[in-house]
Short mmCIF file of C-alpha atoms in Angstrom, two decimals:
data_model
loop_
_atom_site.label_atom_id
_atom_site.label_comp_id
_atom_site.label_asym_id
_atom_site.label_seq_id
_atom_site.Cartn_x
_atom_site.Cartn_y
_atom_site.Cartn_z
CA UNK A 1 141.81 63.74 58.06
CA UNK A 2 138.24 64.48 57.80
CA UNK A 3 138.18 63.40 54.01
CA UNK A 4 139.01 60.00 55.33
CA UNK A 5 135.97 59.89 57.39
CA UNK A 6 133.53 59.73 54.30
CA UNK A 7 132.44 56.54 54.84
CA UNK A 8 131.95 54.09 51.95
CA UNK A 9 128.59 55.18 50.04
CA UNK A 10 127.16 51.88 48.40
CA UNK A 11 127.27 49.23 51.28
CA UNK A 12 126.28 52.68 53.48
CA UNK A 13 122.88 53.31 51.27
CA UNK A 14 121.88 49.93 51.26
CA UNK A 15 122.29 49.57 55.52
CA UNK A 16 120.54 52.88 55.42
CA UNK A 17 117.47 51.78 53.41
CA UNK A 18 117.01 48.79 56.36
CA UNK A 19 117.05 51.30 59.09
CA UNK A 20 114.73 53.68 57.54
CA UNK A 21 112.84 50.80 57.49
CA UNK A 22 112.81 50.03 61.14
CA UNK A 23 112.22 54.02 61.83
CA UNK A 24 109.14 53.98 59.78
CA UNK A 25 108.10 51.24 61.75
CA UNK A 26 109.29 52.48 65.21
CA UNK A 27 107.33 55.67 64.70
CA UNK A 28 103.81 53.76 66.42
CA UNK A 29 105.93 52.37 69.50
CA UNK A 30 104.85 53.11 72.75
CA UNK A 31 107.28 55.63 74.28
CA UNK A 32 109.89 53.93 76.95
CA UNK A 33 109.68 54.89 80.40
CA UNK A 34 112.80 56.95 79.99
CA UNK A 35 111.49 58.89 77.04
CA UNK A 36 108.06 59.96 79.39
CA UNK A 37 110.61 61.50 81.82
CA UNK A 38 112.36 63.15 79.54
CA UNK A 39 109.11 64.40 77.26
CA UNK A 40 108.12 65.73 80.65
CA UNK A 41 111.51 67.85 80.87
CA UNK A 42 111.45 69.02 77.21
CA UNK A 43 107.78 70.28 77.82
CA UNK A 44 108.81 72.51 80.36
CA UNK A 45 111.60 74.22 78.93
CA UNK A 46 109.93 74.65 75.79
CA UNK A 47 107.17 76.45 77.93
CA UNK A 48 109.47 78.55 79.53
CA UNK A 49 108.87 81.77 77.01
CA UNK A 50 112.82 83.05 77.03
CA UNK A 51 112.33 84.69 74.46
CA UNK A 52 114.49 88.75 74.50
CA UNK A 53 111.36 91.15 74.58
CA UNK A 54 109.24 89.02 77.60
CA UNK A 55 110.84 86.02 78.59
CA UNK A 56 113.31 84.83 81.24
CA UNK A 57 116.27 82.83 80.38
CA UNK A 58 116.94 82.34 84.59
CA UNK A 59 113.56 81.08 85.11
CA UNK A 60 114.61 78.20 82.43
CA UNK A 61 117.65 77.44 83.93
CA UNK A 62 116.44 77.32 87.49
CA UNK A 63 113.94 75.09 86.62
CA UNK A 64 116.55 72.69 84.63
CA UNK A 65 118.71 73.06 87.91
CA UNK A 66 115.74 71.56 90.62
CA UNK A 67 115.58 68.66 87.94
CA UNK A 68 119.13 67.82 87.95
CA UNK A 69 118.61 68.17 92.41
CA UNK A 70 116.11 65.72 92.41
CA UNK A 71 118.02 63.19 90.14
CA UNK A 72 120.72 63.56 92.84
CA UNK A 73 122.89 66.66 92.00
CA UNK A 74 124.46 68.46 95.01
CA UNK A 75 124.64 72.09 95.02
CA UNK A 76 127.67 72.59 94.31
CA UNK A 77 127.34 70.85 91.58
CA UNK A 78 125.34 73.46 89.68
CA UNK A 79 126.37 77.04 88.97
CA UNK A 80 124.03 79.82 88.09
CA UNK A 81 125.52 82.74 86.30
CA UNK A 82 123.22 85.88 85.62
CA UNK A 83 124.08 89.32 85.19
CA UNK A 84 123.22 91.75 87.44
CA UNK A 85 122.00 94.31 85.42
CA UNK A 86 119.86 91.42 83.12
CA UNK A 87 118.66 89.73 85.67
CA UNK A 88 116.50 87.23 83.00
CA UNK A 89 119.39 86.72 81.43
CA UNK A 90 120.90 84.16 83.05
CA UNK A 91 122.15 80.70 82.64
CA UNK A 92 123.64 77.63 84.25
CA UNK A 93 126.71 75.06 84.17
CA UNK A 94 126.34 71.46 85.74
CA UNK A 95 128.70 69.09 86.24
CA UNK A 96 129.06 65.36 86.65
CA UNK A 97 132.48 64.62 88.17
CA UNK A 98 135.05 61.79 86.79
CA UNK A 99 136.91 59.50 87.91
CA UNK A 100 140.39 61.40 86.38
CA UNK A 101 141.13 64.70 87.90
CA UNK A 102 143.85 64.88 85.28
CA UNK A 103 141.90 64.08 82.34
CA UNK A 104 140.00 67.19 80.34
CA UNK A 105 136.32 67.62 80.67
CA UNK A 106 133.80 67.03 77.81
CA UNK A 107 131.36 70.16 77.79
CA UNK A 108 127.89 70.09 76.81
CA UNK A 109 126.23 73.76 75.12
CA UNK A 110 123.24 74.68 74.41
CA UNK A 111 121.29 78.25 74.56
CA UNK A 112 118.10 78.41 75.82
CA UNK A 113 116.83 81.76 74.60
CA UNK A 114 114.53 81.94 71.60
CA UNK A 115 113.41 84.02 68.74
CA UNK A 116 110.44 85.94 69.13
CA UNK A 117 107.36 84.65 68.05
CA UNK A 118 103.88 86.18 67.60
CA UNK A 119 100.98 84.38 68.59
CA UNK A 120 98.40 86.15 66.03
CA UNK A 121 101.17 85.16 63.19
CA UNK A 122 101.19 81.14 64.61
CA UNK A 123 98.97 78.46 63.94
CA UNK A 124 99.05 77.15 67.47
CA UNK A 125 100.34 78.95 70.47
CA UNK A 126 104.10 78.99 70.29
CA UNK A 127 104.74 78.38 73.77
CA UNK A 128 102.49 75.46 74.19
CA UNK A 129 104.29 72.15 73.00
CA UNK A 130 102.04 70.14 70.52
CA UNK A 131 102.71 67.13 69.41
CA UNK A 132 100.44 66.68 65.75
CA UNK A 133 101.27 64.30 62.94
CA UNK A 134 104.65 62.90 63.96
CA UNK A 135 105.91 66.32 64.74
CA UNK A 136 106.48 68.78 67.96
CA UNK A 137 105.36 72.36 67.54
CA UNK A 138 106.52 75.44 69.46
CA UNK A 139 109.05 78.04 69.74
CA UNK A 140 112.41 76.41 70.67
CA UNK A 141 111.01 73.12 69.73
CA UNK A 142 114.29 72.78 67.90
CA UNK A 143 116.42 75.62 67.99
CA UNK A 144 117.72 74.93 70.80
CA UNK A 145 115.85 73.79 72.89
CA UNK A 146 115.67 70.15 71.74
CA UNK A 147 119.56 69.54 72.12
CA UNK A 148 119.57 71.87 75.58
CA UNK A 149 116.86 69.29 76.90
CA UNK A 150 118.49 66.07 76.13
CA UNK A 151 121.56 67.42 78.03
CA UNK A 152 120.17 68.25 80.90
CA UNK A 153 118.48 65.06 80.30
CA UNK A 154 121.40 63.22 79.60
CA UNK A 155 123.18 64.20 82.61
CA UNK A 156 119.96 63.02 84.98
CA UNK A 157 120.07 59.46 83.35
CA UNK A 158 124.07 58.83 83.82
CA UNK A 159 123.65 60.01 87.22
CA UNK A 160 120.54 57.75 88.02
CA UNK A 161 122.41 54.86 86.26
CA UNK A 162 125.34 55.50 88.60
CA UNK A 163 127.47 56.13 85.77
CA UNK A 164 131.04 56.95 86.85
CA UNK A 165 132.57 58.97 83.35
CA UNK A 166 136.83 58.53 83.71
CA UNK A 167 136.21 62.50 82.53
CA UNK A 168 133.86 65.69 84.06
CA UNK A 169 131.14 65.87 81.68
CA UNK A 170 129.90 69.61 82.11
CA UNK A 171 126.30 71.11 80.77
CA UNK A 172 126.12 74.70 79.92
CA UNK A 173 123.05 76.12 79.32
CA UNK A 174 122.95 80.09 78.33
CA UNK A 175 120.84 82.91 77.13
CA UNK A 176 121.80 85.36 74.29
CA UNK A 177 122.47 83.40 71.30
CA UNK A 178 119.67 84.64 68.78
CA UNK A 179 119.80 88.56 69.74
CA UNK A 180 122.14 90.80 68.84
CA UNK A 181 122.92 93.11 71.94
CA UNK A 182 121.55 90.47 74.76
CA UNK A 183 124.07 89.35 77.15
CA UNK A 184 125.70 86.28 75.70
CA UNK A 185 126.06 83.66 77.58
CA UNK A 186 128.19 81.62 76.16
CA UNK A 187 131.27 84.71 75.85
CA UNK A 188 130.77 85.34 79.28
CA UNK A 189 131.42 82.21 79.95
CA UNK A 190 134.64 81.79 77.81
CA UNK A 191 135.80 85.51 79.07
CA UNK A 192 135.06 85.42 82.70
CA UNK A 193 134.70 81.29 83.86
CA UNK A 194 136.55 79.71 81.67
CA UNK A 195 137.20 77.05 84.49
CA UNK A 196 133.73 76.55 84.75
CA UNK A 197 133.43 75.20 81.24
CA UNK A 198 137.39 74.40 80.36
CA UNK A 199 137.36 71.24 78.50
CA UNK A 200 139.08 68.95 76.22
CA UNK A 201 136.10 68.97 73.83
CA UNK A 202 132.64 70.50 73.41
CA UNK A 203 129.55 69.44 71.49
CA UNK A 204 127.43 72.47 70.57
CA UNK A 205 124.58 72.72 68.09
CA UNK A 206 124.93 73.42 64.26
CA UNK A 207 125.21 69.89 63.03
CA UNK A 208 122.23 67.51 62.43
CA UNK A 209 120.90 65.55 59.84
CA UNK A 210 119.44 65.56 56.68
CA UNK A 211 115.92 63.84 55.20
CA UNK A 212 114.81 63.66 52.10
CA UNK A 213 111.04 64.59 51.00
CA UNK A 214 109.73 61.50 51.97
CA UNK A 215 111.54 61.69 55.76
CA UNK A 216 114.26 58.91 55.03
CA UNK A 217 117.83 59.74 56.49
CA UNK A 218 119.96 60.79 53.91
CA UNK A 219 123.43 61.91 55.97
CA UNK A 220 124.26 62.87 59.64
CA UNK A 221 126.61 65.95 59.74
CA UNK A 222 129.08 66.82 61.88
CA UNK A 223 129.66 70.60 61.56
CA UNK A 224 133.12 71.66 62.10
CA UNK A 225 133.47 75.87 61.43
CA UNK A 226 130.79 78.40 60.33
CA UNK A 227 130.65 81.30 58.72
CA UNK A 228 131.19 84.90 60.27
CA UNK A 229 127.89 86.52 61.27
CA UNK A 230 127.94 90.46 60.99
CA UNK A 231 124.76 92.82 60.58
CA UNK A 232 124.68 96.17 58.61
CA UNK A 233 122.63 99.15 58.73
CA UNK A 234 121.45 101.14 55.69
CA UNK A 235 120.15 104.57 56.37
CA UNK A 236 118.69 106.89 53.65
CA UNK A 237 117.81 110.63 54.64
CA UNK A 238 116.24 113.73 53.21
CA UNK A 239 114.77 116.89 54.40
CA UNK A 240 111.21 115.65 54.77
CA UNK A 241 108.51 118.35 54.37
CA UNK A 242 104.74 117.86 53.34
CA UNK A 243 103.18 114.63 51.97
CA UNK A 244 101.37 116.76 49.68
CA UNK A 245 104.65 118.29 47.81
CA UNK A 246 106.32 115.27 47.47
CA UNK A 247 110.17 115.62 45.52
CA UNK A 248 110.64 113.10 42.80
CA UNK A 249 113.73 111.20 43.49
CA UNK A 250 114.16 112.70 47.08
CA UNK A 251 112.05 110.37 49.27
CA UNK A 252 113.94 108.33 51.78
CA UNK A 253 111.78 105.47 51.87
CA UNK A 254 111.56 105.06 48.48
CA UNK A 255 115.56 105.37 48.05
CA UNK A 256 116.24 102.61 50.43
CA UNK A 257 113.63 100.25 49.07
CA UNK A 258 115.58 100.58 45.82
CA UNK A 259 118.60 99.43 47.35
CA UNK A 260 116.92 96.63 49.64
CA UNK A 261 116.00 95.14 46.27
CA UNK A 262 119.43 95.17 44.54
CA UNK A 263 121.11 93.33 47.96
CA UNK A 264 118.12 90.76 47.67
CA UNK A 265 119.46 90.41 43.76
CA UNK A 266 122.97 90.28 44.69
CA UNK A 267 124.63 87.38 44.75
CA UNK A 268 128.25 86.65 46.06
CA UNK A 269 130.75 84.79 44.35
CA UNK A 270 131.06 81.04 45.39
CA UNK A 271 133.77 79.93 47.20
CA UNK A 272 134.42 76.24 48.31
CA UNK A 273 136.78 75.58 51.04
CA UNK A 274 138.07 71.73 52.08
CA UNK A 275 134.91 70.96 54.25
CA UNK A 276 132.25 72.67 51.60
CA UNK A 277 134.34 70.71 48.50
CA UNK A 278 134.26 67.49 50.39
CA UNK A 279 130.80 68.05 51.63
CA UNK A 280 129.51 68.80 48.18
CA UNK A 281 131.45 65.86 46.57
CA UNK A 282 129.53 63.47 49.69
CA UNK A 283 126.32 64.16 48.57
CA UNK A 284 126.58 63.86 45.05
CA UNK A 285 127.09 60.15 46.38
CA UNK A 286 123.80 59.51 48.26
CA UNK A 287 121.46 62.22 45.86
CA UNK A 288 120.05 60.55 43.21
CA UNK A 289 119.14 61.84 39.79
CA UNK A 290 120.21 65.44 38.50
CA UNK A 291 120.64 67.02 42.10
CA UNK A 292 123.14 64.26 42.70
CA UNK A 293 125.23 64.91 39.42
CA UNK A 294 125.25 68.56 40.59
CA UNK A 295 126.55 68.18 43.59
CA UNK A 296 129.09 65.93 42.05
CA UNK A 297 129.83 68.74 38.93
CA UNK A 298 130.02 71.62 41.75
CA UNK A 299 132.37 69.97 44.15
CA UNK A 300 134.74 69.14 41.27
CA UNK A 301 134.28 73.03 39.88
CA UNK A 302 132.82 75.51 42.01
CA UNK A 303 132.41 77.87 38.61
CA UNK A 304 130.24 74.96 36.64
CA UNK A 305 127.36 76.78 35.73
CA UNK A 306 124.59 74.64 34.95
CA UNK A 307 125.59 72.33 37.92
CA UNK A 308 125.12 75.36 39.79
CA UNK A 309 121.98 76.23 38.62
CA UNK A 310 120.91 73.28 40.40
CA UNK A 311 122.46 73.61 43.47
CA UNK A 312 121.31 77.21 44.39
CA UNK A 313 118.03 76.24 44.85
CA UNK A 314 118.18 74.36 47.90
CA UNK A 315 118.62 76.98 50.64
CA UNK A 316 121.17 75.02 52.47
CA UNK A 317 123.34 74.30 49.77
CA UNK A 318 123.38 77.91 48.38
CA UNK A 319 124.20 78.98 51.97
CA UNK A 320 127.27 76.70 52.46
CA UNK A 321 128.68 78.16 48.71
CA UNK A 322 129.02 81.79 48.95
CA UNK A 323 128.57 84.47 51.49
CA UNK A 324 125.16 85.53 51.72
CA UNK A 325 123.20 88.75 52.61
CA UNK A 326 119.49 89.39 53.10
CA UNK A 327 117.08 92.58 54.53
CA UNK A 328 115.88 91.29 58.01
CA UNK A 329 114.32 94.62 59.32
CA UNK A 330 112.92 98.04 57.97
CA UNK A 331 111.92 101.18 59.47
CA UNK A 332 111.62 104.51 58.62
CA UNK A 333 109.12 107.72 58.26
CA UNK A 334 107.98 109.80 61.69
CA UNK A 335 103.92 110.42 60.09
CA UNK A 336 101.82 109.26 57.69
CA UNK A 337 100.99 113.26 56.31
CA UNK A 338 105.07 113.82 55.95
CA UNK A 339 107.60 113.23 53.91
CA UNK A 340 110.10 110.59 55.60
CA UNK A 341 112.93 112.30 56.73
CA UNK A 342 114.72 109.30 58.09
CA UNK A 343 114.54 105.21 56.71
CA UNK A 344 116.86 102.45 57.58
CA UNK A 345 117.24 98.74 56.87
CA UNK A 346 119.24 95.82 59.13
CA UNK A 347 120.83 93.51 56.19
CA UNK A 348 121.99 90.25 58.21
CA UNK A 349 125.14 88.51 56.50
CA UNK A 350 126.55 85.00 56.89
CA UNK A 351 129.99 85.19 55.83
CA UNK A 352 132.32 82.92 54.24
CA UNK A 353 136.09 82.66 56.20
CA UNK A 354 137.90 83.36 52.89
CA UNK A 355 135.85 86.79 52.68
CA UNK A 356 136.70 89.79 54.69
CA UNK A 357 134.08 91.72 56.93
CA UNK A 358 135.69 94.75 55.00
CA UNK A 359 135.26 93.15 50.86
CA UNK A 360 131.49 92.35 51.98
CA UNK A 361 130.68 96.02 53.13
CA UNK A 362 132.25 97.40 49.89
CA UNK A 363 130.26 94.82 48.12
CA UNK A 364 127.30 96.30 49.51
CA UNK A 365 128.29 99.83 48.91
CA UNK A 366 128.62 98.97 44.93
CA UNK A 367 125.53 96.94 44.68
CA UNK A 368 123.15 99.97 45.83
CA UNK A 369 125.14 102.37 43.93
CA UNK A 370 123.77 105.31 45.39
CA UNK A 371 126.11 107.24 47.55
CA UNK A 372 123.03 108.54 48.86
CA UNK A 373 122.85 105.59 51.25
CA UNK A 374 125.28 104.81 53.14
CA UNK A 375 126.76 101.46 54.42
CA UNK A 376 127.62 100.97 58.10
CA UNK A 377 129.33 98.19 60.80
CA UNK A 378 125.71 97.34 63.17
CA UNK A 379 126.78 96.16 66.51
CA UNK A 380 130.19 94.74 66.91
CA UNK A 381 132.62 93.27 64.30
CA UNK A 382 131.20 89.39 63.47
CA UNK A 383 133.88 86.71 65.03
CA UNK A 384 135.96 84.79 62.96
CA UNK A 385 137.04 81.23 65.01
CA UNK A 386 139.25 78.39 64.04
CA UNK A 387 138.09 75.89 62.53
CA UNK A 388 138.57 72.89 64.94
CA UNK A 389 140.43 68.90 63.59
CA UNK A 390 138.04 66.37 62.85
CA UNK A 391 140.74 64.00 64.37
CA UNK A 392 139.99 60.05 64.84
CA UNK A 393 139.68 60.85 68.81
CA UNK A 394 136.19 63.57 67.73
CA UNK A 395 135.30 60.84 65.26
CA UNK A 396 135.49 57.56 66.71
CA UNK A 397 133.05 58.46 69.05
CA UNK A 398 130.55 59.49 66.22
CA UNK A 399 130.90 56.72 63.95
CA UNK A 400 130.14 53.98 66.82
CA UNK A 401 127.25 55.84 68.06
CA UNK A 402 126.28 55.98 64.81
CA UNK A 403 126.05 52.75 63.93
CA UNK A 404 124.10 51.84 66.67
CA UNK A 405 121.03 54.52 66.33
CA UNK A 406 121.69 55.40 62.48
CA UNK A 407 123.51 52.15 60.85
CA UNK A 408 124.73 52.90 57.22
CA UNK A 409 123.84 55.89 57.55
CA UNK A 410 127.01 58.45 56.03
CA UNK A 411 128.52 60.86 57.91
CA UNK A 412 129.85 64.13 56.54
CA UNK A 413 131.95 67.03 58.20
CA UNK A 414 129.82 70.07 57.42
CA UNK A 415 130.18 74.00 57.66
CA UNK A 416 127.30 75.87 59.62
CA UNK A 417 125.80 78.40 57.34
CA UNK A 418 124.39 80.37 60.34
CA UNK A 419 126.30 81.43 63.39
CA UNK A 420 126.47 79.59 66.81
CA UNK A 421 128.37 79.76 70.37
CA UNK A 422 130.58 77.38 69.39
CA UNK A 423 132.67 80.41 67.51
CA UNK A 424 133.36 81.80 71.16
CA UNK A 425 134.67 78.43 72.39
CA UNK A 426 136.50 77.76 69.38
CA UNK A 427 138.27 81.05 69.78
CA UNK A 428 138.68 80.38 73.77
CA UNK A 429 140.83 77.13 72.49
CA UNK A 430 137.77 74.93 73.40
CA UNK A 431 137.37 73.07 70.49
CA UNK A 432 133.86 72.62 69.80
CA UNK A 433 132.07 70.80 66.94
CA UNK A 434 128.17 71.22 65.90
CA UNK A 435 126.78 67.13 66.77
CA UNK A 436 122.53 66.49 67.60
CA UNK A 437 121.96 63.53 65.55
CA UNK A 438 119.10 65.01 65.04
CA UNK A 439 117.29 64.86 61.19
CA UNK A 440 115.28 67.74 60.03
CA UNK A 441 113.51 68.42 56.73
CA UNK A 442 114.73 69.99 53.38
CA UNK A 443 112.84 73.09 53.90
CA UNK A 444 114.65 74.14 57.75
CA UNK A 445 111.71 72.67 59.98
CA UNK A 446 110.17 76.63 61.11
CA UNK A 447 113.05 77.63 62.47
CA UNK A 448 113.32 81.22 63.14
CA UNK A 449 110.19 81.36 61.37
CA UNK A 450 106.71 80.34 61.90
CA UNK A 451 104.83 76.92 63.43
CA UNK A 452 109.09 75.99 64.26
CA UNK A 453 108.68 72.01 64.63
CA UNK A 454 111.17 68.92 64.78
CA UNK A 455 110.01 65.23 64.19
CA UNK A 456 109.08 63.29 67.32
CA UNK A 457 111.34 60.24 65.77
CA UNK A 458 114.02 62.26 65.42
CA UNK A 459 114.21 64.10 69.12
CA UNK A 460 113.89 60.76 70.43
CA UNK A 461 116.42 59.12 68.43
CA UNK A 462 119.25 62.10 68.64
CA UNK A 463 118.59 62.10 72.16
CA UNK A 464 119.67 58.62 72.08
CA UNK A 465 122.67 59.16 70.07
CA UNK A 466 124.20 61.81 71.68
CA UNK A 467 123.48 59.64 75.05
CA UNK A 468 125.74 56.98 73.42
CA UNK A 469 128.31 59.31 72.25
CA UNK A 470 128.55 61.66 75.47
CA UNK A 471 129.54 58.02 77.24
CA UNK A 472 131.96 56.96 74.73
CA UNK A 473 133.67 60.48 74.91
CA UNK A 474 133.69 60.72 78.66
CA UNK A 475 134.82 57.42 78.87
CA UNK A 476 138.10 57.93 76.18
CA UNK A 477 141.69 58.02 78.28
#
């Protein structure tokens, strides 16, 4: 089904070119009053630090929740859901009731929680918004809080407008997404209030859109599965001693630097499944020049070499072809006058469906080749969802929206390369697709990394899409 949603590419580019045009042009416009309010909203959830180490996901939410009070909201309209024993940990579901007690709710997700983010490592402070060159800078700016603020903000306008939605349209917002060990939100949810968030259909993050170098949209995404994330320790060990006797061949450090390096040379097989072929085969229709012919070679043989050659080098694209695995942490050593008796690495993997938790630790194991380290399951096993149908009902919705913020613009069913909530819902028979409408940049916009920033055009205009396409969802019988 999804293969029929490729839309056609020629008359697409050309309506395309004409609204890039009107964007560029758009980008000087004074903002509506609508888009004040909601800058104003967006502000102060991306200055509410939630980050794991000092921030406080239940401050966030809270604050989210007295907004959606004074636009109208009863109390019982909003939920808060924190753990007792994390009590910054918490989150919050919303709900604006329909018309049809029969009919399914629509869910809204979003996490609120950030990665960690050092202000001596930052270029501005990265819990102060900024708005420079076209662009907002902070923490969160776009992962996640962008989409998490034009929910919350979405829900405010309907209810303002007096919108009456024939379905519940439901806003989760919930901490634990980006740290392994937090309290997740979002399985809590689907584990222990699943009536709080049962619905016919949830939009989650994972799927935005793509610009090209010069910041013209190139294709909106619609991200329907992921791959599995699952971490893995290495841990090297020897009997330590004196820095001044050292043993050649016997330091721990040493040893597991040597096989850090080989898993940052490894590279896993490719392996195209229906979404990642017909995603592949997409863009080798809107990419001009010799990416375009790659993309084109590689979705018509996965093994094509050359084709391949250049493919890999976007990021992205490698990351949607094979499973991948990369050092994220390293500690070891207990003085700086001893031998280390003690080093270990985190290596953070995004795998594939078609590959087994199992196949990528032995993979591992041979690449390092040293029986000397060993290979180990960190935290618990990585969770492998459904992938949900990209039926006419999800896509209707998304193609009419479309055409009204992005027109011509192509849209493609895409595969997350990271790891979101959705996976949880998915699993908890929620389907749940990845759907911002929001474009980043080739090179990932900061995220997870440093000076994290999203264009000011395109918050603005996914938070008008997804406005148009929560009401055409709510609205479907």
């Amino acid at each position: 089904m999804f293969v029929r949603t490729l839309i056609c590419m020629g008359t697409a580019l050309a309506a395309a070119f004409l609204a890039n045009a009107a964007t560029a042009a758009e980008e000087t416009a004074p903002l509506r009053p609508d888009q004040v309010a909601f800058r104003a909203l967006y502000k102060e959830l991306v200055e509410t630090n939630t980050t794991y180490s000092s921030g406080d996901c239940t401050l966030a939410a809270h604050r989210m929740g007295a907004r959606l009070k004074a636009a109208g909201y009863r109390d019982d309209d909003i939920r808060y859901i924190t753990p007792p024993d994390r009590p910054r940990e918490g989150g919050m579901v919303a709900v604006l009731h329909g018309t049809d007690p029969k009919a399914k709710a629509l869910l809204l997700l979003a996490h609120i929680d950030v990665v960690e983010a050092n202000r001596s490592d930052w270029t501005r402070d990265p819990f102060t918004l900024m708005e420079e060159n076209g662009y907002f800078y902070a923490r969160g700016s776009s992962d996640d809080k962008a989409m998490a603020s034009v929910n919350i903000d979405t829900l405010i306008r309907l209810k303002q407008e007096g919108f009456r939605p024939r379905r519940d349209i439901k806003a989760a917002i919930t901490c634990g997404e980006e740290t392994e060990g937090a309290f997740n939100g979002a399985s809590d949810l689907v584990a222990n209030h699943h009536d709080l968030i049962d619905a016919a259909i949830a939009l989650n993050e994972g799927g935005g859109g793509r610009l090209d170098e010069q910041g013209h949209r190139l294709v909106l995404n619609i991200q329907a599965g992921e791959k599995v994330y699952q971490d893995f320790t290495l841990t090297s060990t020897s009997a330590g001693g004196h820095s001044s006797r050292p043993v050649r061949g016997d330091n721990a450090i040493a040893r597991l630097a040597t096989a850090v390096a080989k898993i940052d040379t490894h590279e896993f097989p490719v392996q195209l499944n229906e979404v990642t072929r017909a995603y592949f085969a997409a863009m080798g229709k809107i990419t001009p020049g010799d990416k375009g012919a790659a993309l084109s070679a590689v979705a018509a043989n996965s093994q094509d070499a050359a084709a391949l050659t250049v493919v890999t080098r976007d990021s992205s694209w490698n990351g949607m072809l094979r499973t991948t695995c990369v050092p994220t942490m390293i500690k070891g050593g207990h003085a700086t006058n001893a031998l280390p008796q003690h080093a270990e690495a985190n290596i953070n993997c995004r795998i594939v469906p078609t590959d087994t938790i199992d196949y990528v630790k032995g993979a591992l194991v041979d690449a390092i080749g040293d029986p000397k380290v060993t290979v180990t399951l960190s935290g618990s096993e990585g969770v492998r969802a459904p992938v949900p149908p990209l039926s006419e009902g999800v896509m209707g919705p998304v193609r009419r929206a479309a055409g009204q913020v992005f027109p011509g613009v192509p849209i493609v069913p895409a595969m997350s390369t990271g790891a979101t909530d959705g996976r949880f819902l998915n699993l908890g028979g929620i389907p749940t697709y990845g759907l911002t409408g929001m474009f980043g940049d080739p090179d990932g916009n900061g995220v997870h990394g440093l000076n994290e920033r999203i264009r000011v055009r395109s918050l603005y205009d996914g938070r008008d899409f997804l406005y148009a396409v929560i009401k055409d969802y709510a609205m479907q019988p």
